[in-house]
Each structure stands twice: as C-alpha cells, then as structure tokens.
PDB file of C-alpha atoms in Angstrom:
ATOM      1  CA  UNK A 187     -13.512 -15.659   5.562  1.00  0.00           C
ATOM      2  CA  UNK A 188      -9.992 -16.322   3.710  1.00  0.00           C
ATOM      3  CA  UNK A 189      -9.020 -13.000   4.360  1.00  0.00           C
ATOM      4  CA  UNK A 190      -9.109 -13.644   8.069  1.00  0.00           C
ATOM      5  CA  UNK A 191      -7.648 -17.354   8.137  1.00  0.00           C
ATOM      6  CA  UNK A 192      -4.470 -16.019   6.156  1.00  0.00           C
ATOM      7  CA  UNK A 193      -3.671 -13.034   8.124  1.00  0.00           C
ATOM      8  CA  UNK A 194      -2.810 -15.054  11.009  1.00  0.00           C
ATOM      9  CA  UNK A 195      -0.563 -17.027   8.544  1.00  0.00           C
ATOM     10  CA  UNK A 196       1.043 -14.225   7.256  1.00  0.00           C
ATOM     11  CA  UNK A 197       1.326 -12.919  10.713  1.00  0.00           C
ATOM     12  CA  UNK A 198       3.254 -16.026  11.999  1.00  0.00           C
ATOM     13  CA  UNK A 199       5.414 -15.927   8.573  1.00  0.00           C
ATOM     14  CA  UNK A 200       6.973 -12.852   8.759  1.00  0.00           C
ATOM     15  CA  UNK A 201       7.247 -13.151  12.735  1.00  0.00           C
ATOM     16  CA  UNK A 202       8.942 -16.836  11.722  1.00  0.00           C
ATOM     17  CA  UNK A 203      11.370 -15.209   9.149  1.00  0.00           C
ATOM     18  CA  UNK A 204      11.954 -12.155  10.974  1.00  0.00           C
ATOM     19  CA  UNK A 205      10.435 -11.504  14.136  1.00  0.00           C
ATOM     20  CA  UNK A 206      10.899  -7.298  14.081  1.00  0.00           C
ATOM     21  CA  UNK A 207       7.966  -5.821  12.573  1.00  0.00           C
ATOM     22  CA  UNK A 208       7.534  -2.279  14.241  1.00  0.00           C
ATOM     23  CA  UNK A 209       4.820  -0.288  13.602  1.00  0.00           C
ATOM     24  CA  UNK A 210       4.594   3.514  14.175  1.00  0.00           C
ATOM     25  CA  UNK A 211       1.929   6.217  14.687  1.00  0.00           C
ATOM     26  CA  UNK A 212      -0.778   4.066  14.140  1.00  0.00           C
ATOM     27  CA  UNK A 213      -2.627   6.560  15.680  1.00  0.00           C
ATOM     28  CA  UNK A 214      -2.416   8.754  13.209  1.00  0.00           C
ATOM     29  CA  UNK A 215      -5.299   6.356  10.873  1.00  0.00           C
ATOM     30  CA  UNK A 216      -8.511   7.782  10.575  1.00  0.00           C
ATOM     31  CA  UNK A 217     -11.866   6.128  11.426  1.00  0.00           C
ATOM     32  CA  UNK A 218     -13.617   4.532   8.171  1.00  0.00           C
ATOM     33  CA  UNK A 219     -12.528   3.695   4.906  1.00  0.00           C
ATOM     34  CA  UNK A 220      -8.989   4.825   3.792  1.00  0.00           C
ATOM     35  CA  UNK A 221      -6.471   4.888   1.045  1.00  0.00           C
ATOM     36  CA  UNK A 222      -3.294   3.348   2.466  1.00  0.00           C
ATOM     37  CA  UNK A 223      -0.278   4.702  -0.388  1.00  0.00           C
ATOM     38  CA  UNK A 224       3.497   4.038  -0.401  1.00  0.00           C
ATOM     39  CA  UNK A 225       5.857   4.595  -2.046  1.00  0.00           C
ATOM     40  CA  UNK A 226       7.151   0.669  -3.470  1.00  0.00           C
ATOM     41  CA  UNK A 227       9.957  -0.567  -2.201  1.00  0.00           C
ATOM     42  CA  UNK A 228       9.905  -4.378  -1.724  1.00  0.00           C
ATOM     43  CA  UNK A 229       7.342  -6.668  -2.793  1.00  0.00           C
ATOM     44  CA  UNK A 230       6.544  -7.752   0.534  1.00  0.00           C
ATOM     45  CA  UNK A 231       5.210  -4.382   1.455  1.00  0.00           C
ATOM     46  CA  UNK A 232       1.497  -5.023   0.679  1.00  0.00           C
ATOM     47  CA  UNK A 233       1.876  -7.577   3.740  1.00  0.00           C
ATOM     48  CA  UNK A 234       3.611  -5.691   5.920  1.00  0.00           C
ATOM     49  CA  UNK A 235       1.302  -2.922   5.634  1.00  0.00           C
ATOM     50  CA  UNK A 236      -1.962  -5.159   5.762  1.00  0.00           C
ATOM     51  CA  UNK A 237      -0.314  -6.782   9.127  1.00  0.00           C
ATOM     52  CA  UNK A 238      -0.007  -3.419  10.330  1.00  0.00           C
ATOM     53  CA  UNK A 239      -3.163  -1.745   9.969  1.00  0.00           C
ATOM     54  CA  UNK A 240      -4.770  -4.571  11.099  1.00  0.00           C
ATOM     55  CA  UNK A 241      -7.628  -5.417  12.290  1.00  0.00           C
ATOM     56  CA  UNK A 242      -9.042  -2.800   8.993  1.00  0.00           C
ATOM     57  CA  UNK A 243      -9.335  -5.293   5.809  1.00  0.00           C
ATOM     58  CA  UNK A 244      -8.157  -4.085   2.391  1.00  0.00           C
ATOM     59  CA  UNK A 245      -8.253  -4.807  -1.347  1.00  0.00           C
ATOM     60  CA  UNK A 246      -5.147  -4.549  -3.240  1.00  0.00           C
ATOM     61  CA  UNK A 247      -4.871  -3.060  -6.942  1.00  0.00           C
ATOM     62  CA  UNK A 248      -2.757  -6.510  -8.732  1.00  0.00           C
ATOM     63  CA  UNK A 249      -0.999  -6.415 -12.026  1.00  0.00           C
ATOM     64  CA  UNK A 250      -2.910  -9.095 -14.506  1.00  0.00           C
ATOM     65  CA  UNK A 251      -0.080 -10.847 -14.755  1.00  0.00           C
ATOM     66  CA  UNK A 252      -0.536 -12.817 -11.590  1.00  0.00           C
ATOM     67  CA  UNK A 253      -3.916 -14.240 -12.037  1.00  0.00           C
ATOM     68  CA  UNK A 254      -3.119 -16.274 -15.335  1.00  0.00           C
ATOM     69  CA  UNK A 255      -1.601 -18.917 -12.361  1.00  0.00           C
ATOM     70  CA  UNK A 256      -4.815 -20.866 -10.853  1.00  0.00           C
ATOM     71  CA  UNK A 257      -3.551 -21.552  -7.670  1.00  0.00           C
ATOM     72  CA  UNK A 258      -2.185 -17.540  -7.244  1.00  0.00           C
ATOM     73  CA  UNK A 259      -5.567 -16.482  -9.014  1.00  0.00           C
ATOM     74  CA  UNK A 260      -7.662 -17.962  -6.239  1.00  0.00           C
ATOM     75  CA  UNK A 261      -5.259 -16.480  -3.286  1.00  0.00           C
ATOM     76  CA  UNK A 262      -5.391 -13.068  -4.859  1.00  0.00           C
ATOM     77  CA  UNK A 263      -9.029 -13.120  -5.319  1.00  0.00           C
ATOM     78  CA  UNK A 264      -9.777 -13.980  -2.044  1.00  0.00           C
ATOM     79  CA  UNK A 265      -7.480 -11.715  -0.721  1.00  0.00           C
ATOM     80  CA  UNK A 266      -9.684  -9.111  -1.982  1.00  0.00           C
ATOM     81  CA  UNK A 267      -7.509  -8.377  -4.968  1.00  0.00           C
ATOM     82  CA  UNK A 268      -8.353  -7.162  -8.474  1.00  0.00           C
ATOM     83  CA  UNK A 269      -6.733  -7.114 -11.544  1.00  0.00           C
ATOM     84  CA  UNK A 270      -5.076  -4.120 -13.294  1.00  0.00           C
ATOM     85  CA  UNK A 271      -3.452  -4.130 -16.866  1.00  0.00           C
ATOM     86  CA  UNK A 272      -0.801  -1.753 -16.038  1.00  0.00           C
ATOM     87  CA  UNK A 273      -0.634  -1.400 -20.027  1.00  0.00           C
ATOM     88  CA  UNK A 274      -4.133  -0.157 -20.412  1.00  0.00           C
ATOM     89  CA  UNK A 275      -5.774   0.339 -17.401  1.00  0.00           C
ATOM     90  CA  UNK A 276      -9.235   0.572 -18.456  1.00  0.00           C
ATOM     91  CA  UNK A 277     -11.781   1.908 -15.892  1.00  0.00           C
ATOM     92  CA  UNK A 278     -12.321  -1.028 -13.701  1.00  0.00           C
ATOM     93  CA  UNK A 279      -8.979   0.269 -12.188  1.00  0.00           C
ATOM     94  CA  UNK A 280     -10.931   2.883 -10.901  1.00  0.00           C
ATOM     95  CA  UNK A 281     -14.254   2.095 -10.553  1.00  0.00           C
ATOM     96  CA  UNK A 282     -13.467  -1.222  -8.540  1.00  0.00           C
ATOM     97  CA  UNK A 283     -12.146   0.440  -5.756  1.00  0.00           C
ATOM     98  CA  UNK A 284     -14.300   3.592  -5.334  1.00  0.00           C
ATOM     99  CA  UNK A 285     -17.325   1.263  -5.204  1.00  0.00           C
ATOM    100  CA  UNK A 286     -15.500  -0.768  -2.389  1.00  0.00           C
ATOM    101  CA  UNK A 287     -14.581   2.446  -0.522  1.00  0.00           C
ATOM    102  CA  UNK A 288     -17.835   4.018  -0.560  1.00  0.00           C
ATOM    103  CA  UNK A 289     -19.971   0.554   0.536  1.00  0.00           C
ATOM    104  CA  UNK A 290     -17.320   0.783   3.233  1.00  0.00           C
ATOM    105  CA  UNK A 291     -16.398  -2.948   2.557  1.00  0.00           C
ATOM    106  CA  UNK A 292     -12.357  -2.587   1.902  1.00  0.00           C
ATOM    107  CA  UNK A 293      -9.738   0.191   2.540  1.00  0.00           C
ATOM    108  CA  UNK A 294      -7.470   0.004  -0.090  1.00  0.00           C
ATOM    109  CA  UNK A 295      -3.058  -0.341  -0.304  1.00  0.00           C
ATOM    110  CA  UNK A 296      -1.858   1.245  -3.188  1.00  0.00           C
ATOM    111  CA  UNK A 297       1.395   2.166  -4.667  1.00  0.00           C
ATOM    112  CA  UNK A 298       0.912   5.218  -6.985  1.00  0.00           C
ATOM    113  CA  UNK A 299       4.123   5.073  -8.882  1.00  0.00           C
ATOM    114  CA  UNK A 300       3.225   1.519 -10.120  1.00  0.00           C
ATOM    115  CA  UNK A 301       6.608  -0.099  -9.598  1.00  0.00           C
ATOM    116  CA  UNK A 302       9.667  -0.553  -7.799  1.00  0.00           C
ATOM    117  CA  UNK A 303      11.672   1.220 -10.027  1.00  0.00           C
ATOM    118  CA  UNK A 304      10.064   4.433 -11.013  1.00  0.00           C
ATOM    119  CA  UNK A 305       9.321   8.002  -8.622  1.00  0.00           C
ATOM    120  CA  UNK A 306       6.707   9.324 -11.305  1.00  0.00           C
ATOM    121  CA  UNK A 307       3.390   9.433  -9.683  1.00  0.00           C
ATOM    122  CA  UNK A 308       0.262   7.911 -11.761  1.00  0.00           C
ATOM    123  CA  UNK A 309      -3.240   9.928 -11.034  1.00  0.00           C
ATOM    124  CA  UNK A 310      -5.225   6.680 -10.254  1.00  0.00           C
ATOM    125  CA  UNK A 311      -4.779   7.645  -6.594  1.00  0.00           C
ATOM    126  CA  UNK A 312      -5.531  10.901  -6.523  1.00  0.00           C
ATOM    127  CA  UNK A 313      -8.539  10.148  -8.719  1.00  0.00           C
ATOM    128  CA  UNK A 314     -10.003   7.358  -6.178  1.00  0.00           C
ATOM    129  CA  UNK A 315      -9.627  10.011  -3.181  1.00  0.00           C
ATOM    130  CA  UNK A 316     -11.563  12.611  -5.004  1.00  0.00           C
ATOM    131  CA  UNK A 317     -14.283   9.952  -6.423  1.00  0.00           C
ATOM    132  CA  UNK A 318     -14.641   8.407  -3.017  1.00  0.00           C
ATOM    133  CA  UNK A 319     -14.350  11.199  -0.938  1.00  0.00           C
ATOM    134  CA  UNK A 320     -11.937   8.778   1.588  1.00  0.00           C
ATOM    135  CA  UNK A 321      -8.749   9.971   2.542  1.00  0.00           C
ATOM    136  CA  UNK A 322      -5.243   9.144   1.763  1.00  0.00           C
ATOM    137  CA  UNK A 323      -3.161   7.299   4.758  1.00  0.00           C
ATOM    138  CA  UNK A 324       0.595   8.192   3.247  1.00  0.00           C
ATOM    139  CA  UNK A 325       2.933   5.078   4.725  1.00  0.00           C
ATOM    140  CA  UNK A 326       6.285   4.358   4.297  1.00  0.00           C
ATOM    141  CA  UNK A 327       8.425   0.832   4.545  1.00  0.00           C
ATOM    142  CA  UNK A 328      12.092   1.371   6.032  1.00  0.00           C
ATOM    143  CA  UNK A 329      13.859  -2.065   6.437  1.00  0.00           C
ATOM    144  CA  UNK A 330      15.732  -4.155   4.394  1.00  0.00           C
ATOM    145  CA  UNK A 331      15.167  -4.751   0.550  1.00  0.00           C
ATOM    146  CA  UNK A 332      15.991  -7.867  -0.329  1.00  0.00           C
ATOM    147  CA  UNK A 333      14.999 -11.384   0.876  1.00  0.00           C
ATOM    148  CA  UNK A 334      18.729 -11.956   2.208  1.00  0.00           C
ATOM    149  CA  UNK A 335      18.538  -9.114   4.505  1.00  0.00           C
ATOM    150  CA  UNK A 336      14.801  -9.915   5.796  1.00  0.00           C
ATOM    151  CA  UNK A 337      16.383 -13.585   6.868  1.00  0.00           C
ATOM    152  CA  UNK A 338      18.907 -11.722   8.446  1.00  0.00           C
ATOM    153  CA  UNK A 339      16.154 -10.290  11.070  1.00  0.00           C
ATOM    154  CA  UNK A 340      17.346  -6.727  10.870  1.00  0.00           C
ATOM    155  CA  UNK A 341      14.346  -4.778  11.503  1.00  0.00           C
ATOM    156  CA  UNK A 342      10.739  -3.786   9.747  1.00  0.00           C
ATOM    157  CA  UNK A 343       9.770  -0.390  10.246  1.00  0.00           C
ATOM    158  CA  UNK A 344       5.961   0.587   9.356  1.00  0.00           C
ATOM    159  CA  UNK A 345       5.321   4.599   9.849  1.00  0.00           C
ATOM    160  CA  UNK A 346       1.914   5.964   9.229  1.00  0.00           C
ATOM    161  CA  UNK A 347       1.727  10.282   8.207  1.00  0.00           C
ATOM    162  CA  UNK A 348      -1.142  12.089   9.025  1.00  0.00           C
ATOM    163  CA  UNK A 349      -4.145  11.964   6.705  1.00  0.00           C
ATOM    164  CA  UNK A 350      -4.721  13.878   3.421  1.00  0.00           C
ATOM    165  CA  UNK A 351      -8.048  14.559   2.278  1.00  0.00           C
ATOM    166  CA  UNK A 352      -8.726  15.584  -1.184  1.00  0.00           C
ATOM    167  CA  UNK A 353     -11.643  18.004  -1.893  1.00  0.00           C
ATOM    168  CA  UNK A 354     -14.186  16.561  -3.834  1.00  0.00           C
ATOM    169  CA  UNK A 355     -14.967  19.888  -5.966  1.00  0.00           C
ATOM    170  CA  UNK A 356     -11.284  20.428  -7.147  1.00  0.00           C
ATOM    171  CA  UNK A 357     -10.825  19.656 -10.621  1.00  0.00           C
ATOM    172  CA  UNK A 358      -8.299  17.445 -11.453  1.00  0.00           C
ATOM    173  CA  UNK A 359      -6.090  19.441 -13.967  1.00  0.00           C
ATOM    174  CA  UNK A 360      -2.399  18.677 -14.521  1.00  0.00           C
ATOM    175  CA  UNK A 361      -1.616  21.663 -12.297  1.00  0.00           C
ATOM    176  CA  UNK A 362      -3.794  20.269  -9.331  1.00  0.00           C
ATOM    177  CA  UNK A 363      -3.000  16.820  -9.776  1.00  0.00           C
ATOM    178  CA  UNK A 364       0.421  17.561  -9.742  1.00  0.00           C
ATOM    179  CA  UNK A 365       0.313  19.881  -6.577  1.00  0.00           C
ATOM    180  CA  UNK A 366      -1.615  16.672  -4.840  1.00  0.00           C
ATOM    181  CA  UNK A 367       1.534  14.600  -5.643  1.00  0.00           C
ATOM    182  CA  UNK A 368       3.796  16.696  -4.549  1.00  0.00           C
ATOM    183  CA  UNK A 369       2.042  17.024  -1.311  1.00  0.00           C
ATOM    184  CA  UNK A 370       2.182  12.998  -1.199  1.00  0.00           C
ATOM    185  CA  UNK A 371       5.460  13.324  -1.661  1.00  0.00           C
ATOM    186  CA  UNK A 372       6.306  15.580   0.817  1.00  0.00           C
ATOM    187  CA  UNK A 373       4.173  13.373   3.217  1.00  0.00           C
ATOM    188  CA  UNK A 374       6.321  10.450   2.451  1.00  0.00           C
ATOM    189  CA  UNK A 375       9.789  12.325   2.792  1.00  0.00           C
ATOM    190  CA  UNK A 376       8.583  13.698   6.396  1.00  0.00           C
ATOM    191  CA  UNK A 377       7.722  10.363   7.696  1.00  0.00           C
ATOM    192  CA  UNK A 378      11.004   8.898   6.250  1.00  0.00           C
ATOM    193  CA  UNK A 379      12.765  11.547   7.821  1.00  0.00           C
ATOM    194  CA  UNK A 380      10.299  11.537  11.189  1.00  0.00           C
ATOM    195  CA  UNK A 381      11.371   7.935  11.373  1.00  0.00           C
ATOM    196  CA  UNK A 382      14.949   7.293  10.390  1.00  0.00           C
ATOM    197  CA  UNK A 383      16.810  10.103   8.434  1.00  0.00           C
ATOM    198  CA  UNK A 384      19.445   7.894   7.290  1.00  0.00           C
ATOM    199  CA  UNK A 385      17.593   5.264   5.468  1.00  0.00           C
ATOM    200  CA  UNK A 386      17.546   5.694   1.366  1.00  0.00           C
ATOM    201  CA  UNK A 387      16.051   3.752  -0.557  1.00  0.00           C
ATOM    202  CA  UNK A 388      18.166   2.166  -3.487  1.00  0.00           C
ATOM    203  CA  UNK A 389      15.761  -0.165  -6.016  1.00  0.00           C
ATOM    204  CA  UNK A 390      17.357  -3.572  -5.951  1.00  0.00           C
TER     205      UNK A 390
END
C-alpha cells in the first residue's frame, strides 16, 4: 500500500523539480519478474528508474547505513527495501531477493558495481539471475549529475537494452562470471551510445 501512495509523490516531485523525464524502449522489458541493473550514476537513479518501469513494483538492495535513521528506516522498508552490509554481505544479500523474484512479488533495481565511484562489477547480480532464473533488464541514466543541474530542468533520459538471460546450468567460475560482465557491459555502452553518444559520465 505505501509503495503505491509514494509513487505518485515521487512522480509529482521530480515532474515539480524538473519536468523532463524521458523514457526509452520500454518495450524492450520482458513480461514477469526482472532484474533492472545500471550502472550508478546519481543517487536519484533508483527513482527515476522505478518511475519509469512503472506500473512493475520493485525492491531495492540498501546499504545498512540508512536504516539506523527511524524515520528513513520505515520509508525504506516500505519501499520494499532491504538492507545490505556492503562490508560483509552475508547471504541475505542474496537470498532476499531470489525469494522475491521467484514468488513473483518484486522485480528488483540493482547497481552491480556498488557505488558511484567504482566500474568493477560485484557477482551478486549475476548470481541472483542464475538462482532465479529471471532475466537481467540492462538500463542506463543520461542526464545531469548533480542536484544543481536537475533544478536547472535539463533533461532525464531513461533507456532500457534488450534482455539478458543467464543459463541456469552455467557454473559461475571467474572466467564465466567475468564473460557475463562484460556482456553487461557491453549492453550498457550500446544503449549509451543507442541513446546519446556524447554523454560521459564523470563521478561527481
């Protein structure tokens, strides 16, 4: 129920503060349960990309951090988010959302490389495809990064790539795992180049 009264708020926020959210090749989502992952760029992306796959509800993977603050703790958790200690993981990082995906409750938004400020890829996502058997939605954010340039109203730009589905008998070796990646990657560069070839992201 709080998931769908804050939508519409978030909906009207971002419309209030900038008023130019696009959203591309939405078509390209499958049916079902999905992993939505980006690469992180701003930390309004989660938002952005929840607005835009809308009406589809998903969970969000949260660093621990955020929930020590009661009134955050009780937005997050009702905004279907979990806690992750980005330190040690533990397996609740994993196990959380491949029960989700598979009772077809939540798709999940993730962000593989963790943070805003690193390219290397962690395996949780490949991991949660396999597990689940749902397929990764690769999406990428083009707009401005910082909260100046937002106000400013210069365009949001939400592109979904075409679906990758990883086979639930390959074994997840360093080699395969790291082929996986690099096929995320190259999902990710195609739809930033698809979309606007001139955009690069600099972390802020």
């Amino acid at each position: 129920m709080f998931y769908h009264i804050i939508r519409p708020i978030a909906r009207f926020i971002v419309w209030l503060l900038n008023g130019h959210l696009h959203v591309n090749h939405k078509e390209r989502i499958p049916d079902g349960n999905y992993i939505l992952a980006a690469p992180h760029r701003t930390w309004w992306e989660p938002i952005l990309f929840a607005l835009a796959a809308s009406p589809k509800e998903f969970m969000f993977m949260t660093k621990i951090e955020l929930f020590k603050y009661p009134v955050l703790n009780f937005i997050l958790k009702h905004a279907h988010a979990f806690p992750v200690d980005r330190k040690n993981p533990g397996p609740s990082a994993l196990k959380t959302p491949i029960k989700e995906l598979k009772n077809g409750n939540y798709s999940l938004i993730i962000f593989p490389s963790g943070t805003r400020h690193s390219a290397e890829l962690k395996g949780g996502t490949i991991a949660i495809a396999k597990l689940s058997g749902k397929p990764i939605v690769p999406v990428v954010y083009q707009g401005p990064l910082t909260f100046t340039g937002l106000l400013k109203r210069k365009p949001l730009e939400v592109c979904f790539g075409n679906p990758i589905q990883v086979d639930r008998k390959i074994k997840l070796t360093h080699e395969n795992e790291a082929m996986l990646d690099n096929q995320l990657k190259e999902a990710w560069n195609k739809i930033d180049q698809e979309q606007n070839p001139n955009f690069h992201y600099q972390p802020k």
